[in-house]
Coordinates of C-alpha atoms in Angstrom, one line a residue:
X1 CA 69.7 -52.2 -6.7
X2 CA 66.0 -52.5 -5.0
X3 CA 64.7 -55.7 -4.4
X4 CA 67.6 -58.1 -5.7
X5 CA 68.2 -58.7 -1.8
X6 CA 64.7 -60.2 -1.2
X7 CA 65.8 -62.6 -4.1
X8 CA 69.2 -63.5 -2.9
X9 CA 68.1 -63.8 0.6
X10 CA 68.3 -67.7 2.2
X11 CA 65.6 -69.4 4.0
X12 CA 66.5 -67.5 7.5
X13 CA 64.1 -65.3 9.1
X14 CA 65.5 -62.9 11.3
X15 CA 62.8 -62.2 13.3
X16 CA 62.4 -65.8 14.1
X17 CA 64.4 -67.1 17.7
X18 CA 67.5 -69.1 16.4
X19 CA 67.1 -71.1 19.3
X20 CA 63.8 -72.5 18.1
X21 CA 64.6 -72.5 14.4
X22 CA 66.2 -75.2 12.4
X23 CA 69.9 -74.9 11.4
X24 CA 68.8 -74.7 7.6
X25 CA 66.8 -71.8 8.0
X26 CA 63.0 -72.7 7.9
X27 CA 60.4 -70.3 9.2
X28 CA 58.2 -72.5 11.7
X29 CA 54.4 -71.9 10.8
X30 CA 51.7 -74.2 12.7
X31 CA 49.2 -75.7 10.5
X32 CA 46.7 -78.5 10.5
X33 CA 47.6 -81.8 9.1
X34 CA 47.3 -82.3 5.0
X35 CA 44.6 -84.6 4.2
X36 CA 47.0 -87.0 2.7
X37 CA 48.7 -87.5 6.2
X38 CA 48.5 -90.7 7.9
X39 CA 48.7 -92.0 11.2
X40 CA 52.4 -92.5 13.1
X41 CA 54.9 -94.6 11.7
X42 CA 58.5 -94.9 12.5
X43 CA 60.0 -96.3 9.1
X44 CA 57.1 -96.3 6.6
X45 CA 57.4 -98.2 3.3
X46 CA 54.4 -97.4 1.7
X47 CA 52.9 -94.5 0.0
X48 CA 52.2 -91.7 2.2
X49 CA 50.2 -89.7 -0.4
X50 CA 47.5 -92.3 -1.6
X51 CA 46.0 -95.4 -0.9
X52 CA 47.9 -97.0 -3.4
X53 CA 49.9 -98.6 -1.7
X54 CA 52.9 -97.5 -4.3
X55 CA 56.5 -97.7 -2.9
X56 CA 58.3 -95.2 -2.4
X57 CA 61.4 -94.5 -4.7
X58 CA 64.9 -94.9 -3.1
X59 CA 67.1 -92.2 -3.9
X60 CA 69.8 -93.2 -1.7
X61 CA 70.0 -97.0 -2.1
X62 CA 70.1 -97.4 1.7
X63 CA 66.5 -96.2 2.4
X64 CA 67.7 -92.8 3.7
X65 CA 66.1 -90.7 1.3
X66 CA 62.5 -91.9 -0.4
X67 CA 60.3 -90.2 -2.7
X68 CA 57.2 -90.4 -3.7
X69 CA 55.8 -88.1 -7.0
X70 CA 52.6 -86.1 -6.5
X71 CA 52.7 -84.4 -10.0
X72 CA 55.1 -84.7 -12.7
X73 CA 57.2 -81.9 -14.0
X74 CA 58.9 -80.9 -17.3
X75 CA 62.2 -80.6 -18.7
X76 CA 65.9 -81.3 -17.2
X77 CA 66.4 -82.5 -13.3
X78 CA 67.8 -79.6 -11.3
X79 CA 71.4 -79.3 -11.7
X80 CA 73.9 -79.2 -8.8
X81 CA 75.0 -75.9 -7.3
X82 CA 71.4 -74.4 -8.6
X83 CA 69.1 -72.3 -7.0
X84 CA 65.7 -73.3 -6.9
X85 CA 62.3 -71.4 -5.5
X86 CA 60.4 -73.9 -4.3
X87 CA 57.3 -74.1 -1.9
X88 CA 57.7 -76.6 1.2
X89 CA 56.1 -78.1 4.2
X90 CA 58.0 -80.2 6.6
X91 CA 56.5 -82.9 9.0
X92 CA 58.1 -85.0 12.1
X93 CA 58.2 -88.3 12.2
X94 CA 54.3 -89.0 12.6
X95 CA 53.1 -87.3 9.3
X96 CA 50.8 -85.1 11.4
X97 CA 53.2 -82.8 13.2
X98 CA 54.0 -79.5 10.7
X99 CA 57.2 -77.9 12.0
X100 CA 57.8 -75.4 9.1
X101 CA 56.0 -74.3 5.8
X102 CA 56.2 -71.4 3.4
X103 CA 53.2 -72.2 1.6
X104 CA 51.7 -68.8 2.6
X105 CA 54.4 -67.2 0.7
X106 CA 53.4 -65.7 -2.4
X107 CA 56.5 -65.1 -4.0
X108 CA 59.3 -67.9 -2.4
X109 CA 62.7 -66.7 -2.2
X110 CA 65.3 -68.1 -4.6
X111 CA 67.7 -70.1 -2.8
X112 CA 71.3 -71.7 -3.7
X113 CA 71.7 -75.6 -3.2
X114 CA 74.6 -75.9 -0.5
X115 CA 74.4 -72.6 0.7
X116 CA 71.2 -71.5 1.5
X117 CA 69.7 -75.7 1.4
X118 CA 72.1 -77.4 3.3
X119 CA 69.8 -80.6 4.8
X120 CA 71.6 -83.0 3.0
X121 CA 68.1 -85.0 2.3
X122 CA 66.6 -82.7 1.0
X123 CA 69.1 -81.3 -1.6
X124 CA 69.2 -85.1 -2.7
X125 CA 65.6 -85.0 -3.0
X126 CA 65.5 -81.5 -5.1
X127 CA 68.3 -82.7 -7.5
X128 CA 65.7 -85.2 -8.4
X129 CA 62.8 -83.1 -9.5
X130 CA 62.1 -81.1 -12.6
X131 CA 60.5 -77.6 -12.9
X132 CA 56.7 -77.9 -12.1
X133 CA 57.1 -81.4 -9.9
X134 CA 55.1 -81.8 -6.5
X135 CA 56.6 -84.5 -4.6
X136 CA 56.8 -86.0 -0.8
X137 CA 60.4 -86.9 0.5
X138 CA 61.0 -89.0 3.5
X139 CA 64.2 -88.4 5.1
X140 CA 65.8 -90.7 7.8
X141 CA 67.9 -88.7 10.6
X142 CA 71.0 -89.3 9.3
X143 CA 70.0 -87.7 6.4
X144 CA 68.3 -84.8 8.1
X145 CA 69.0 -83.4 11.4
X146 CA 70.8 -86.7 12.9
X147 CA 71.3 -87.9 16.4
X148 CA 71.2 -84.2 17.9
X149 CA 68.1 -83.3 16.6
X150 CA 67.7 -79.6 16.5
X151 CA 65.8 -78.6 19.9
X152 CA 63.5 -77.9 20.9
X153 CA 61.7 -78.0 17.6
X154 CA 63.3 -81.5 15.8
X155 CA 63.9 -84.5 18.6
X156 CA 67.1 -86.4 18.5
X157 CA 66.9 -89.0 15.8
X158 CA 63.5 -87.8 13.9
X159 CA 62.7 -89.1 10.8
X160 CA 61.1 -86.1 8.8
X161 CA 58.6 -85.9 5.7
X162 CA 58.9 -83.0 3.0
X163 CA 56.1 -82.1 0.7
X164 CA 57.9 -79.6 -2.3
X165 CA 56.8 -78.0 -5.2
X166 CA 59.6 -76.8 -7.5
X167 CA 58.4 -73.8 -9.1
X168 CA 61.6 -72.9 -10.8
X169 CA 65.3 -73.1 -10.8
X170 CA 68.4 -71.8 -12.3
X171 CA 71.3 -73.4 -13.2
X172 CA 74.5 -72.4 -11.6
X173 CA 76.1 -70.3 -14.3
X174 CA 73.0 -68.1 -14.7
X175 CA 72.2 -67.9 -10.9
X176 CA 75.7 -66.6 -10.2
X177 CA 75.5 -64.1 -12.7
X178 CA 72.6 -63.1 -11.4
X179 CA 73.7 -62.4 -7.8
X180 CA 76.3 -60.2 -9.3
X181 CA 73.5 -57.7 -10.7
X182 CA 73.7 -55.4 -8.1
X183 CA 77.4 -54.9 -8.3
X184 CA 77.4 -54.5 -12.1
X185 CA 74.7 -51.9 -11.9
X186 CA 76.6 -49.9 -9.4
X187 CA 79.4 -50.4 -12.2
X188 CA 77.2 -49.3 -15.2
X189 CA 75.7 -46.3 -13.0
X190 CA 78.5 -44.0 -13.6
X191 CA 78.9 -41.7 -16.3
X192 CA 81.6 -41.4 -18.8
X193 CA 83.4 -38.5 -20.9
X194 CA 84.1 -40.6 -23.6
X195 CA 80.9 -41.6 -26.1
X196 CA 82.3 -44.5 -27.4
X197 CA 82.7 -45.7 -23.6
X198 CA 79.4 -44.3 -22.6
X199 CA 77.9 -46.5 -25.5
X200 CA 79.2 -49.6 -24.4
X201 CA 78.0 -48.5 -21.0
X202 CA 74.4 -48.1 -22.3
X203 CA 74.8 -51.5 -24.5
X204 CA 75.7 -53.6 -21.1
X205 CA 73.0 -51.7 -19.1
X206 CA 70.3 -52.4 -21.8
X207 CA 71.1 -56.1 -21.5
X208 CA 71.1 -56.1 -17.7
X209 CA 67.6 -54.5 -17.9
X210 CA 66.7 -57.5 -20.2
X211 CA 68.1 -60.3 -17.9
X212 CA 66.7 -58.6 -14.9
X213 CA 63.2 -58.6 -16.6
X214 CA 63.5 -62.1 -17.5
X215 CA 64.5 -63.3 -14.0
X216 CA 62.0 -61.5 -12.4
X217 CA 59.3 -63.3 -14.8
X218 CA 60.7 -66.6 -13.7
X219 CA 60.3 -65.8 -10.1
X220 CA 56.5 -64.8 -10.8
X221 CA 57.4 -61.0 -9.6
X222 CA 55.9 -59.3 -12.4
X223 CA 55.7 -56.2 -11.3
X224 CA 59.3 -56.2 -11.1
X225 CA 59.8 -57.6 -14.1
X226 CA 57.8 -54.6 -15.9
X227 CA 59.9 -52.1 -14.0
X228 CA 63.2 -53.5 -15.6
X229 CA 61.4 -54.1 -18.9
X230 CA 60.3 -50.2 -19.1
X231 CA 63.7 -49.2 -18.0
X232 CA 65.1 -51.2 -21.0
X233 CA 62.6 -49.2 -23.2
X234 CA 63.7 -46.0 -21.9
X235 CA 67.0 -46.9 -23.7
X236 CA 65.8 -48.2 -26.6
X237 CA 61.9 -47.8 -27.5
X238 CA 62.1 -50.2 -30.6
X239 CA 63.7 -53.1 -28.6
X240 CA 61.3 -55.8 -29.5
X241 CA 62.9 -58.2 -26.5
X242 CA 61.9 -55.6 -23.9
X243 CA 58.3 -54.9 -25.3
X244 CA 57.7 -58.6 -25.3
X245 CA 58.7 -58.9 -21.6
X246 CA 56.9 -55.6 -20.8
X247 CA 53.9 -57.5 -22.3
X248 CA 54.3 -60.6 -20.3
X249 CA 54.6 -58.9 -17.0
X250 CA 51.6 -56.7 -17.7
X251 CA 49.4 -60.1 -18.9
X252 CA 50.5 -61.7 -15.7
X253 CA 49.4 -58.8 -13.5
X254 CA 45.8 -59.1 -15.6
X255 CA 46.4 -55.5 -16.9
X256 CA 45.1 -56.8 -20.7
X257 CA 45.2 -53.4 -22.6
X258 CA 48.8 -52.5 -21.6
X259 CA 49.7 -56.0 -22.5
X260 CA 48.1 -55.9 -25.7
X261 CA 50.0 -52.7 -26.9
X262 CA 53.4 -54.1 -25.8
X263 CA 52.6 -57.1 -27.4
X264 CA 51.6 -55.6 -30.7
X265 CA 54.2 -53.2 -30.8
X266 CA 56.7 -56.0 -30.4
X267 CA 54.8 -57.4 -33.3
X268 CA 55.4 -54.8 -35.5
X269 CA 59.3 -55.2 -35.4
X270 CA 59.1 -59.0 -35.2
X271 CA 56.0 -60.3 -37.3
X272 CA 57.3 -63.4 -37.6
X273 CA 58.5 -64.1 -33.9
X274 CA 56.7 -67.3 -32.5
X275 CA 56.9 -66.6 -28.9
X276 CA 55.3 -62.9 -29.5
X277 CA 52.4 -64.4 -31.5
X278 CA 51.6 -67.4 -28.7
X279 CA 51.6 -64.6 -26.2
X280 CA 49.2 -62.9 -28.1
X281 CA 47.0 -65.8 -28.5
X282 CA 47.4 -66.3 -25.0
X283 CA 45.9 -62.5 -24.5
X284 CA 43.4 -63.2 -26.2
X285 CA 42.0 -66.3 -24.6
X286 CA 42.8 -64.8 -21.3
X287 CA 40.9 -61.7 -22.1
X288 CA 37.8 -63.6 -23.4
X289 CA 37.9 -65.7 -20.2
X290 CA 38.1 -62.5 -18.3
X291 CA 35.0 -60.6 -20.0
X292 CA 33.3 -63.9 -20.1
X293 CA 33.4 -63.7 -16.1
X294 CA 32.4 -60.5 -15.9
X295 CA 29.4 -61.2 -17.6
X296 CA 28.3 -63.9 -15.2
X297 CA 29.2 -61.4 -12.3
X298 CA 27.2 -58.2 -13.4
X299 CA 23.8 -59.6 -13.3
X300 CA 23.9 -60.8 -9.8
X301 CA 24.9 -57.3 -8.5

């Protein structure tokens, strides 16, 4: 299945020199210090994000992992063994020295806790977060790279700071099922001489395409969400869920007319579906804003 390898891959970048990359696989990307960075400090106990002098939340009761929330999220915290989509920046102990970041990545990869993310303190921090939350984490060496560090990038006994934005996560059960989709597709791709068996295979493929479309929407990969939504429609043209997924993907891609077509077809099938109706309202609002912006731009051309 095309594209799944981009999601199931971890943070390791094979193009990087292994000797210069931390053991948990973050790409090293230099950048100027953020505006919230402060002067060097070995064991900060006050806010590093603002001038509020707000104490950091101690997540481990020994000061090993401390947190400051920059923006709250919604919903339940990340469950153990989940897979997460995050944007992050990692700084060495002086709060000015960036050693890793994926902020420039438009589509961060889905990473499984305990497998792709093995830095103990960062995992503890992520388990305290909810979807949409942004936070700073201060990790003492014993919760980060330890006494040895990770030469030459991380010196021994270094306190590190991470800024993390949790875009989304998939719980363990959903994630494990998703990682098996490639194998499932290869099995369901075979033909059958029995009409009854082929009917069962087609039903399973339809469900698989719908789940893939939803998963890619959560990953903000609207192009792939649309692809699998359309594959589902090839199998069942009147499937309201497939039409809804395609409408959502087109709205994200700013293909407003196509989005309207998919969503109105879904509404005809399920006229009282709240999700479909709300998406149509969102589409109308976005299209109105788009047209107003076009009017402002055209006179200046």
